[in-house]
Short mmCIF file of C-alpha atoms in Angstrom, two decimals:
data_model
loop_
_atom_site.label_atom_id
_atom_site.label_comp_id
_atom_site.label_asym_id
_atom_site.label_seq_id
_atom_site.Cartn_x
_atom_site.Cartn_y
_atom_site.Cartn_z
CA MET A 4 27.48 -45.35 -26.60
CA SER A 5 26.46 -48.48 -24.87
CA ALA A 6 26.69 -48.87 -21.14
CA ARG A 7 26.20 -52.49 -20.32
CA THR A 8 27.78 -53.05 -16.98
CA GLN A 9 25.33 -55.43 -15.41
CA SER A 10 23.01 -57.58 -17.43
CA ALA A 11 20.73 -58.47 -14.52
CA PRO A 12 17.01 -58.69 -15.46
CA SER A 13 17.26 -57.29 -18.99
CA VAL A 14 14.54 -55.01 -20.30
CA ARG A 15 14.37 -57.09 -23.44
CA ALA A 16 13.43 -60.15 -21.36
CA ALA A 17 10.91 -58.20 -19.25
CA LEU A 18 9.21 -56.80 -22.35
CA TYR A 19 7.49 -60.07 -23.14
CA GLU A 20 5.24 -62.19 -20.97
CA ALA A 21 5.78 -65.92 -20.84
CA PRO A 22 4.21 -66.86 -24.18
CA GLY A 23 1.02 -68.91 -24.30
CA PRO A 24 0.40 -71.64 -26.88
CA ARG A 25 -0.92 -69.22 -29.52
CA THR A 26 1.98 -66.80 -29.15
CA LYS A 27 4.42 -69.70 -29.14
CA ARG A 28 3.00 -70.80 -32.47
CA LEU A 29 3.19 -67.23 -33.83
CA ILE A 30 6.81 -66.91 -32.73
CA ALA A 31 7.64 -70.27 -34.29
CA VAL A 32 6.07 -69.19 -37.60
CA GLY A 33 7.91 -65.85 -37.42
CA THR A 34 11.18 -67.64 -36.69
CA VAL A 35 10.83 -69.94 -39.66
CA LEU A 36 9.70 -67.13 -41.97
CA SER A 37 12.50 -64.76 -40.99
CA ALA A 38 15.06 -67.57 -41.21
CA LEU A 39 13.83 -68.22 -44.73
CA VAL A 40 14.10 -64.53 -45.63
CA VAL A 41 17.65 -64.38 -44.26
CA ALA A 42 18.57 -67.53 -46.16
CA ALA A 43 17.05 -66.11 -49.35
CA LEU A 44 19.06 -62.91 -48.91
CA VAL A 45 22.29 -64.85 -48.45
CA ALA A 46 21.44 -66.99 -51.46
CA ALA A 47 20.75 -63.90 -53.57
CA VAL A 48 24.12 -62.41 -52.63
CA VAL A 49 25.97 -65.67 -53.36
CA ARG A 50 24.11 -65.94 -56.66
CA GLN A 51 25.15 -62.42 -57.63
CA PHE A 52 28.77 -63.37 -56.81
CA TYR A 53 28.40 -66.43 -59.01
CA VAL A 54 26.66 -64.68 -61.89
CA THR A 55 29.31 -61.95 -62.05
CA GLY A 56 32.07 -64.55 -61.91
CA GLN A 57 33.39 -63.36 -58.55
CA LEU A 58 33.48 -66.91 -57.20
CA ALA A 59 36.11 -67.90 -59.77
CA PRO A 60 39.10 -69.55 -58.06
CA ARG A 61 41.55 -66.95 -59.39
CA TYR A 62 39.93 -64.34 -57.13
CA TRP A 63 40.29 -66.44 -54.00
CA SER A 64 43.16 -68.92 -54.43
CA PHE A 65 45.88 -66.37 -53.61
CA LEU A 66 44.31 -66.05 -50.19
CA LEU A 67 45.41 -69.61 -49.46
CA GLU A 68 49.07 -68.76 -50.00
CA TRP A 69 51.41 -67.84 -47.19
CA PRO A 70 53.16 -64.90 -48.99
CA THR A 71 49.79 -63.13 -49.24
CA TRP A 72 49.25 -63.35 -45.52
CA ARG A 73 52.87 -62.52 -44.72
CA PHE A 74 52.47 -59.30 -46.71
CA LEU A 75 49.15 -58.53 -45.01
CA LEU A 76 50.76 -59.28 -41.65
CA GLN A 77 53.50 -56.76 -42.43
CA GLY A 78 50.73 -54.26 -43.09
CA PHE A 79 49.05 -55.23 -39.86
CA VAL A 80 52.28 -54.52 -37.97
CA GLY A 81 52.28 -51.09 -39.62
CA THR A 82 48.70 -50.54 -38.47
CA VAL A 83 49.56 -51.59 -34.92
CA GLU A 84 52.59 -49.29 -34.85
CA VAL A 85 50.55 -46.27 -35.94
CA ALA A 86 47.61 -47.11 -33.68
CA LEU A 87 49.72 -47.61 -30.56
CA THR A 88 51.91 -44.55 -31.16
CA ALA A 89 48.89 -42.38 -31.91
CA GLY A 90 47.10 -43.83 -28.89
CA ALA A 91 50.05 -43.07 -26.60
CA ILE A 92 50.35 -39.49 -27.87
CA ALA A 93 46.59 -38.97 -27.58
CA LEU A 94 46.65 -40.30 -24.02
CA VAL A 95 49.27 -37.78 -22.92
CA LEU A 96 47.78 -34.91 -24.92
CA GLY A 97 44.23 -35.71 -23.85
CA LEU A 98 45.23 -35.81 -20.19
CA ALA A 99 47.10 -32.52 -20.57
CA LEU A 100 44.11 -30.88 -22.30
CA MET A 101 41.76 -32.12 -19.59
CA LEU A 102 44.04 -30.94 -16.75
CA GLY A 103 44.48 -27.59 -18.44
CA ARG A 104 40.73 -27.24 -18.85
CA THR A 105 39.70 -28.33 -15.36
CA SER A 106 42.49 -26.94 -13.17
CA GLY A 107 44.46 -24.40 -15.18
CA PRO A 108 44.16 -20.63 -14.85
CA ARG A 109 41.31 -19.11 -16.84
CA PRO A 110 43.10 -18.30 -20.13
CA VAL A 111 44.73 -21.75 -20.18
CA SER A 112 41.40 -23.36 -19.41
CA ALA A 113 39.67 -21.49 -22.23
CA ALA A 114 42.45 -22.37 -24.67
CA CYS A 115 42.34 -26.05 -23.73
CA ARG A 116 38.59 -26.08 -24.15
CA LEU A 117 38.91 -24.48 -27.58
CA VAL A 118 41.55 -26.99 -28.69
CA THR A 119 39.52 -29.93 -27.37
CA ASP A 120 36.36 -28.81 -29.15
CA PHE A 121 38.29 -28.13 -32.32
CA PHE A 122 39.79 -31.61 -32.56
CA ARG A 123 36.49 -33.17 -31.63
CA GLY A 124 34.57 -31.16 -34.20
CA VAL A 125 36.81 -31.77 -37.21
CA PRO A 126 36.90 -35.00 -39.24
CA SER A 127 40.18 -36.89 -38.90
CA LEU A 128 40.43 -37.00 -42.69
CA LEU A 129 40.62 -33.22 -42.75
CA LEU A 130 43.46 -33.34 -40.20
CA ILE A 131 45.25 -35.91 -42.34
CA TYR A 132 44.95 -33.65 -45.38
CA PHE A 133 46.34 -30.86 -43.24
CA PHE A 134 49.48 -32.85 -42.45
CA PHE A 135 49.69 -34.27 -45.96
CA LEU A 136 49.01 -31.15 -48.06
CA VAL A 137 49.35 -28.08 -45.88
CA VAL A 138 52.32 -28.77 -43.60
CA PRO A 139 54.75 -29.48 -46.49
CA GLN A 140 53.88 -26.02 -47.91
CA TYR A 141 55.77 -24.56 -44.96
CA GLY A 142 58.89 -26.54 -45.85
CA ILE A 143 58.44 -29.17 -43.16
CA ARG A 144 59.19 -32.63 -44.48
CA MET A 145 57.70 -35.48 -42.51
CA PRO A 146 57.89 -39.22 -43.01
CA ALA A 147 54.58 -40.87 -43.99
CA PHE A 148 54.40 -42.49 -40.55
CA TRP A 149 54.07 -39.13 -38.80
CA MET A 150 51.81 -37.64 -41.46
CA LEU A 151 49.39 -40.38 -40.47
CA THR A 152 50.10 -40.78 -36.75
CA LEU A 153 49.95 -37.11 -35.74
CA PRO A 154 46.49 -36.32 -37.18
CA VAL A 155 45.07 -39.57 -35.81
CA ALA A 156 46.58 -38.73 -32.42
CA LEU A 157 45.25 -35.17 -32.45
CA ALA A 158 41.74 -36.29 -33.38
CA ALA A 159 41.79 -38.87 -30.58
CA SER A 160 43.24 -36.45 -28.01
CA GLY A 161 40.16 -34.25 -28.22
CA VAL A 162 37.90 -37.20 -27.50
CA LEU A 163 40.17 -38.57 -24.76
CA ALA A 164 40.24 -35.17 -23.04
CA GLU A 165 36.44 -35.42 -22.75
CA VAL A 166 36.64 -39.03 -21.58
CA PHE A 167 39.12 -38.05 -18.85
CA ARG A 168 36.92 -35.12 -17.87
CA ALA A 169 33.94 -37.43 -17.49
CA GLY A 170 36.11 -39.63 -15.26
CA VAL A 171 37.12 -36.66 -13.12
CA ASN A 172 33.48 -35.60 -12.81
CA ALA A 173 32.59 -39.10 -11.68
CA VAL A 174 34.77 -38.78 -8.57
CA PRO A 175 32.47 -37.75 -5.69
CA LYS A 176 32.59 -34.02 -4.85
CA GLY A 177 32.88 -34.73 -1.14
CA GLN A 178 36.33 -36.23 -1.61
CA VAL A 179 37.58 -33.05 -3.24
CA GLU A 180 36.08 -30.93 -0.46
CA ALA A 181 37.65 -33.23 2.14
CA ALA A 182 41.02 -32.92 0.42
CA TYR A 183 40.78 -29.09 0.40
CA SER A 184 39.75 -29.05 4.05
CA ILE A 185 42.85 -30.97 5.15
CA GLY A 186 44.88 -28.33 3.34
CA LEU A 187 45.82 -30.00 0.07
CA SER A 188 46.37 -27.61 -2.81
CA ARG A 189 44.24 -27.84 -5.97
CA TRP A 190 47.02 -29.51 -7.88
CA LYS A 191 47.75 -31.99 -5.06
CA THR A 192 44.06 -32.83 -4.75
CA MET A 193 43.95 -33.53 -8.47
CA ARG A 194 47.14 -35.60 -8.43
CA LEU A 195 46.62 -37.59 -5.23
CA ILE A 196 42.83 -37.91 -4.88
CA VAL A 197 40.97 -37.33 -8.12
CA LEU A 198 43.22 -38.55 -10.94
CA PRO A 199 44.03 -42.03 -9.62
CA GLN A 200 40.32 -42.78 -9.31
CA ALA A 201 39.31 -41.00 -12.53
CA VAL A 202 41.85 -42.95 -14.56
CA ARG A 203 40.53 -46.19 -13.16
CA TYR A 204 36.98 -45.18 -14.11
CA VAL A 205 37.89 -44.50 -17.72
CA ILE A 206 40.19 -47.44 -18.54
CA PRO A 207 37.43 -49.37 -20.38
CA SER A 208 36.49 -46.23 -22.32
CA LEU A 209 40.12 -45.70 -23.25
CA ILE A 210 40.32 -49.24 -24.60
CA ALA A 211 37.10 -48.64 -26.57
CA GLN A 212 38.59 -45.48 -28.07
CA LEU A 213 41.36 -47.59 -29.55
CA VAL A 214 38.73 -48.80 -32.03
CA VAL A 215 38.34 -45.25 -33.33
CA VAL A 216 42.10 -44.93 -33.64
CA VAL A 217 42.37 -48.18 -35.58
CA LYS A 218 39.57 -47.05 -37.89
CA ASP A 219 41.28 -43.71 -38.49
CA THR A 220 44.53 -45.41 -39.49
CA THR A 221 42.85 -47.02 -42.51
CA VAL A 222 43.27 -43.85 -44.57
CA ALA A 223 47.02 -44.52 -44.53
CA TYR A 224 46.88 -44.88 -48.32
CA VAL A 225 46.38 -41.12 -48.58
CA VAL A 226 49.97 -40.69 -47.36
CA SER A 227 51.11 -44.08 -48.82
CA TYR A 228 52.06 -45.54 -45.48
CA PRO A 229 52.16 -49.37 -45.66
CA ASP A 230 49.40 -50.39 -43.25
CA LEU A 231 46.99 -53.30 -43.58
CA MET A 232 44.70 -51.45 -46.00
CA GLN A 233 47.51 -50.07 -48.15
CA ASN A 234 49.15 -53.51 -48.44
CA ALA A 235 45.79 -54.96 -49.40
CA ARG A 236 45.59 -52.39 -52.19
CA VAL A 237 49.01 -53.47 -53.41
CA LEU A 238 47.83 -57.08 -53.46
CA ILE A 239 44.74 -56.03 -55.40
CA THR A 240 46.83 -54.53 -58.19
CA ASN A 241 49.03 -57.65 -58.17
CA TYR A 242 46.25 -60.21 -58.33
CA ASP A 243 43.48 -58.11 -59.89
CA ALA A 244 41.12 -59.35 -57.18
CA LEU A 245 39.39 -56.26 -55.84
CA LEU A 246 36.20 -57.60 -54.32
CA SER A 247 37.62 -60.63 -52.54
CA MET A 248 40.60 -58.73 -51.10
CA TYR A 249 38.59 -55.77 -49.81
CA LEU A 250 36.02 -58.13 -48.34
CA VAL A 251 38.69 -60.13 -46.50
CA VAL A 252 40.46 -57.02 -45.21
CA SER A 253 37.16 -55.54 -44.02
CA VAL A 254 36.41 -58.73 -42.12
CA VAL A 255 39.88 -58.60 -40.54
CA TYR A 256 39.27 -55.01 -39.42
CA VAL A 257 35.85 -55.89 -38.03
CA LEU A 258 37.34 -58.79 -36.07
CA ILE A 259 40.17 -56.67 -34.66
CA ASN A 260 37.78 -53.94 -33.54
CA PHE A 261 35.28 -56.46 -32.24
CA ALA A 262 38.04 -57.96 -30.09
CA ILE A 263 39.03 -54.53 -28.77
CA ASN A 264 35.40 -53.74 -27.93
CA LYS A 265 34.99 -57.08 -26.18
CA ALA A 266 38.17 -56.43 -24.18
CA SER A 267 36.77 -53.06 -23.13
CA VAL A 268 33.46 -54.57 -22.06
CA TYR A 269 35.32 -57.33 -20.20
CA VAL A 270 37.46 -54.84 -18.26
CA ALA A 271 34.39 -52.71 -17.54
CA HIS A 272 32.60 -55.77 -16.23
CA ARG A 273 35.56 -56.80 -14.08
CA THR A 274 35.99 -53.38 -12.53
CA GLY A 275 32.29 -52.56 -12.42
CA VAL A 276 32.52 -49.22 -14.24
CA LYS A 277 30.54 -47.79 -17.15
CA ILE A 278 31.94 -47.22 -20.61
CA ILE A 279 31.86 -43.51 -21.45
CA ARG A 280 31.94 -42.63 -25.11
CA MET B 24 47.68 -16.59 -50.16
CA GLY B 25 45.64 -14.22 -48.02
CA LEU B 26 42.12 -14.86 -46.82
CA GLY B 27 40.64 -12.38 -49.31
CA GLU B 28 42.41 -13.93 -52.26
CA LEU B 29 41.58 -17.45 -51.09
CA LEU B 30 37.88 -16.73 -50.70
CA GLY B 31 37.87 -14.64 -53.89
CA THR B 32 39.20 -17.54 -55.92
CA TYR B 33 37.70 -20.51 -54.13
CA GLY B 34 34.86 -19.00 -52.11
CA GLN B 35 32.25 -20.64 -54.28
CA ASN B 36 33.95 -24.03 -53.78
CA TYR B 37 33.85 -23.63 -50.02
CA LEU B 38 30.22 -22.54 -50.08
CA ASP B 39 29.26 -25.49 -52.28
CA GLY B 40 31.30 -27.75 -50.00
CA LEU B 41 29.54 -26.51 -46.89
CA LEU B 42 26.14 -26.97 -48.50
CA ALA B 43 27.12 -30.45 -49.73
CA THR B 44 28.25 -31.42 -46.22
CA TRP B 45 25.05 -30.06 -44.71
CA SER B 46 22.72 -31.68 -47.20
CA MET B 47 24.49 -35.05 -47.04
CA THR B 48 24.42 -34.88 -43.25
CA ALA B 49 20.70 -34.12 -43.20
CA VAL B 50 19.75 -36.81 -45.73
CA SER B 51 21.97 -39.38 -44.04
CA PHE B 52 20.67 -38.63 -40.57
CA VAL B 53 17.04 -39.16 -41.61
CA PHE B 54 17.90 -42.59 -43.01
CA VAL B 55 20.12 -43.31 -40.00
CA MET B 56 17.18 -42.76 -37.67
CA VAL B 57 14.75 -44.88 -39.72
CA LEU B 58 17.22 -47.74 -40.06
CA ALA B 59 18.27 -47.49 -36.41
CA VAL B 60 14.65 -47.90 -35.32
CA LEU B 61 14.19 -50.92 -37.60
CA VAL B 62 17.40 -52.55 -36.39
CA THR B 63 16.46 -51.90 -32.78
CA VAL B 64 13.02 -53.43 -33.30
CA ALA B 65 14.72 -56.49 -34.77
CA ARG B 66 17.10 -56.67 -31.83
CA VAL B 67 14.37 -56.64 -29.18
CA SER B 68 11.96 -58.86 -31.13
CA PRO B 69 11.13 -62.34 -29.81
CA VAL B 70 12.08 -63.86 -33.17
CA ALA B 71 15.56 -65.38 -32.85
CA PRO B 72 16.82 -65.03 -36.46
CA LEU B 73 15.80 -61.36 -36.53
CA ARG B 74 17.61 -60.76 -33.22
CA GLY B 75 20.70 -62.48 -34.57
CA LEU B 76 20.57 -60.44 -37.76
CA GLY B 77 20.20 -57.21 -35.78
CA GLU B 78 23.16 -58.03 -33.54
CA LEU B 79 25.30 -59.00 -36.52
CA TYR B 80 24.37 -55.79 -38.32
CA VAL B 81 25.38 -53.67 -35.34
CA GLN B 82 28.63 -55.52 -34.66
CA VAL B 83 29.70 -55.36 -38.30
CA PHE B 84 28.92 -51.71 -38.96
CA ARG B 85 30.11 -50.52 -35.56
CA ASN B 86 33.50 -52.07 -36.12
CA ILE B 87 34.19 -51.64 -39.82
CA PRO B 88 36.37 -48.64 -40.69
CA GLY B 89 34.46 -46.05 -42.72
CA VAL B 90 36.99 -46.03 -45.51
CA ALA B 91 36.84 -49.82 -45.87
CA LEU B 92 33.05 -49.71 -46.10
CA LEU B 93 33.09 -46.83 -48.58
CA ILE B 94 35.56 -48.69 -50.78
CA LEU B 95 33.35 -51.78 -50.66
CA VAL B 96 30.26 -49.77 -51.61
CA ALA B 97 31.93 -47.59 -54.21
CA TYR B 98 34.45 -49.92 -55.86
CA ALA B 99 33.52 -53.51 -54.93
CA LEU B 100 29.76 -53.37 -55.54
CA PRO B 101 30.22 -52.41 -59.23
CA GLN B 102 31.98 -55.77 -59.59
CA LEU B 103 28.64 -57.30 -58.62
CA ARG B 104 26.99 -55.07 -61.26
CA LEU B 105 25.61 -52.69 -58.69
CA VAL B 106 26.77 -49.21 -59.62
CA LEU B 107 25.63 -46.28 -57.50
CA PRO B 108 26.33 -42.59 -58.06
CA TRP B 109 29.31 -41.36 -55.96
CA ARG B 110 27.20 -39.21 -53.69
CA THR B 111 24.82 -42.11 -53.04
CA CYS B 112 27.79 -44.36 -52.22
CA VAL B 113 28.92 -41.93 -49.53
CA ILE B 114 25.42 -41.55 -48.11
CA VAL B 115 24.86 -45.33 -48.05
CA THR B 116 28.16 -45.78 -46.21
CA VAL B 117 27.39 -43.08 -43.68
CA VAL B 118 23.88 -44.46 -43.10
CA LEU B 119 25.11 -48.02 -42.54
CA LEU B 120 27.75 -46.85 -40.07
CA GLY B 121 25.51 -44.34 -38.31
CA SER B 122 22.50 -46.61 -37.92
CA ALA B 123 24.58 -49.19 -36.03
CA PHE B 124 25.53 -46.54 -33.47
CA GLY B 125 22.00 -45.15 -33.49
CA SER B 126 20.63 -48.56 -32.62
CA GLU B 127 23.15 -48.82 -29.78
CA ASN B 128 21.84 -45.49 -28.48
CA PHE B 129 18.26 -46.72 -28.62
CA MET B 130 19.20 -49.97 -26.89
CA SER B 131 20.88 -48.17 -24.00
CA GLY B 132 17.90 -45.81 -23.89
CA ILE B 133 15.61 -48.82 -23.53
CA ASN B 134 17.91 -50.43 -20.98
CA THR B 135 17.86 -47.40 -18.68
CA ILE B 136 14.10 -47.78 -18.24
CA GLY B 137 14.49 -50.76 -15.95
CA ALA B 138 12.61 -54.03 -15.95
CA GLY B 139 10.63 -52.99 -12.86
CA GLN B 140 8.66 -50.33 -14.73
CA ILE B 141 7.63 -52.79 -17.40
CA GLU B 142 6.63 -55.35 -14.81
CA ALA B 143 4.61 -52.68 -13.00
CA ALA B 144 2.93 -51.65 -16.26
CA ARG B 145 1.99 -55.23 -17.00
CA SER B 146 0.65 -55.80 -13.50
CA ILE B 147 -1.78 -52.87 -13.86
CA GLY B 148 -3.02 -54.55 -17.04
CA LEU B 149 -1.40 -52.62 -19.89
CA THR B 150 -1.07 -54.58 -23.09
CA PHE B 151 2.20 -55.00 -24.97
CA THR B 152 1.49 -52.15 -27.41
CA GLN B 153 0.38 -49.90 -24.56
CA ILE B 154 3.60 -50.65 -22.67
CA LEU B 155 5.61 -49.72 -25.74
CA ARG B 156 3.56 -46.59 -26.47
CA HIS B 157 3.27 -45.19 -22.96
CA ILE B 158 6.29 -46.52 -21.09
CA VAL B 159 9.15 -47.62 -23.31
CA ILE B 160 9.20 -45.40 -26.39
CA PRO B 161 8.66 -41.98 -24.72
CA GLN B 162 11.37 -42.64 -22.15
CA ALA B 163 13.77 -44.18 -24.65
CA LEU B 164 13.36 -41.14 -26.93
CA ARG B 165 13.87 -38.65 -24.13
CA THR B 166 17.04 -40.27 -22.80
CA THR B 167 18.59 -40.56 -26.25
CA VAL B 168 18.43 -36.86 -27.17
CA LEU B 169 22.01 -36.18 -26.12
CA PRO B 170 23.54 -39.36 -27.62
CA MET B 171 21.64 -38.71 -30.85
CA THR B 172 22.96 -35.13 -30.92
CA ASN B 173 26.46 -36.55 -30.72
CA LEU B 174 25.53 -39.05 -33.42
CA LEU B 175 24.38 -36.23 -35.70
CA ILE B 176 27.77 -34.58 -35.28
CA ALA B 177 29.47 -37.92 -35.91
CA VAL B 178 27.39 -38.37 -39.06
CA MET B 179 28.50 -34.95 -40.26
CA LEU B 180 32.15 -35.82 -39.62
CA THR B 181 31.71 -39.14 -41.41
CA THR B 182 30.48 -37.40 -44.57
CA ALA B 183 34.13 -36.31 -44.93
CA LEU B 184 34.54 -39.75 -46.49
CA GLY B 185 33.14 -38.02 -49.57
CA SER B 186 36.64 -36.68 -50.17
CA GLN B 187 37.73 -40.21 -51.07
CA VAL B 188 35.52 -40.44 -54.16
CA PRO B 189 35.28 -38.05 -57.13
CA MET B 190 32.04 -36.38 -56.06
CA THR B 191 30.59 -33.18 -57.53
CA PRO B 192 30.09 -30.90 -55.77
CA GLN B 193 32.75 -31.83 -53.29
CA GLU B 194 32.13 -31.60 -49.57
CA LEU B 195 34.25 -29.53 -47.18
CA THR B 196 37.16 -31.96 -46.80
CA GLY B 197 37.34 -32.62 -50.52
CA VAL B 198 37.50 -28.86 -51.13
CA VAL B 199 40.63 -28.60 -48.97
CA SER B 200 42.40 -31.23 -51.00
CA TYR B 201 41.11 -29.63 -54.22
CA VAL B 202 42.37 -26.18 -53.29
CA ASN B 203 45.72 -27.41 -52.03
CA THR B 204 46.53 -29.45 -55.10
CA ARG B 205 45.94 -26.36 -57.25
CA ALA B 206 47.47 -23.63 -55.14
CA THR B 207 49.42 -23.21 -51.93
CA GLY B 208 46.39 -22.39 -49.83
CA GLY B 209 48.38 -22.79 -46.63
CA ILE B 210 46.84 -23.12 -43.21
CA LEU B 211 43.95 -20.81 -44.12
CA ALA B 212 42.66 -23.19 -46.77
CA PHE B 213 42.42 -25.80 -44.06
CA LEU B 214 41.00 -23.52 -41.38
CA VAL B 215 38.06 -22.32 -43.50
CA SER B 216 36.80 -25.89 -43.89
CA ALA B 217 37.61 -26.77 -40.29
CA LEU B 218 35.58 -23.79 -39.08
CA GLY B 219 32.68 -24.94 -41.23
CA TYR B 220 32.65 -28.23 -39.35
CA VAL B 221 33.38 -26.84 -35.88
CA LEU B 222 30.74 -24.12 -36.02
CA THR B 223 28.11 -26.52 -37.33
CA ALA B 224 28.98 -29.00 -34.57
CA PHE B 225 28.77 -26.16 -32.06
CA VAL B 226 25.28 -25.16 -33.20
CA ILE B 227 24.10 -28.79 -33.24
CA SER B 228 25.32 -29.45 -29.71
CA LEU B 229 23.85 -26.15 -28.49
CA VAL B 230 20.42 -27.08 -29.82
CA GLY B 231 20.83 -30.66 -28.57
CA ASN B 232 21.71 -29.52 -25.06
CA ARG B 233 18.72 -27.15 -24.95
CA LEU B 234 16.41 -29.92 -26.07
CA ASP B 235 17.95 -32.39 -23.64
CA LYS B 236 17.46 -30.02 -20.69
CA ARG B 237 13.82 -29.66 -21.61
CA VAL B 238 12.99 -33.35 -22.00
CA ARG B 239 15.54 -35.06 -19.75
CA ILE B 240 14.25 -37.45 -17.13
CA LEU B 241 15.97 -36.94 -13.80
CA ARG B 242 16.73 -40.21 -12.10
#
């Protein structure tokens, strides 16, 4: 949802005049006051941890041991496997849906549009329950990996189809007209002229979408697939340390997704394209 | 199980689920907007600690998985002697997540205005509040109609997190798991809920697009 490609004269900077002495004093007072409020908030939280006994070493010491992190790392590998597989499937499916919608015959186009809107308009949790509860009713047995990967992939494919479509729309119309006028067919125009450019436009957005995929994989515990979150839950029952473990795992997830977002912004900056979400 | 039988037995559950999803979406979105405005104000303020806090808020809640946050709110906070009702837990989670994205929308809305306009406004003698009231806020609001429409849909989809806690009444996703653990509802049990979401999203985006066409600023 953000589109920061160039940070030239920022609006935030332009909003304020160069402060005079009075304003400088006001800002200084505000800075000190708000710093105090923030510090008080942090202190209140730490105090609540202390009062409820959550700072006791038994809740945190296991985090200093290698086996804990080895087990979490195994979970992380599981998360990566699901995220990358789901991402790859969504990439192919999203591209197919977009191509079907933009250059297929009318019934195909309508169907692709319907499918895209459906997967975009349904929560991924509902899709996971579909694969977990509904599919087995038809006698199809699936390993936990696929019960998680397929719904995550389907949910992402709807979004990616729209991302690809935005990329295709960003290619100047004149190029398409030029391609038609030298006698290229619709399909050839798409394949040779439009797609190579469109894909380049959307690479940062595709990277950013990986965040959504990683987030979706955290419900792996529904299907008992050993991902980072599920392994953390196992550790919680072992060590009886709910708060500390969940807090640490949440921070790990935030850092992973933050890194992915940064990578996306970096690529966007390098290639000078906007991030479409 | 046919559609008639399914709706005959569980119709009331689905209806309650739809209403629960709608009401949670509406309540959450109001708080999302209020909090998003506050966070955005903090992020553009000249006070450094506030700016830092705003940025941290957005980075944390943009990147944390919804389930992880819900678990923290619903199961970890009670360890700090802060127990909220299940429904409130879900709404708090959705609001925290949504407001981070809402603030991002507002920020990009502000950033599309361009520093030149603000400089021009200042050079004709408008004060800071006048610049905000006449230049920044109207334009920022008008350019964020479409992103906020998408956010409203995202908020609705995020309320599906409610299926992860024992809430009564359940929302649409919870109903599917409820029905399917009691009977073999088959694909229909899933489709009824899915349609509830898809049709609502369709109506929201229809209204959003209409509104956007009316207020959009052509650049």
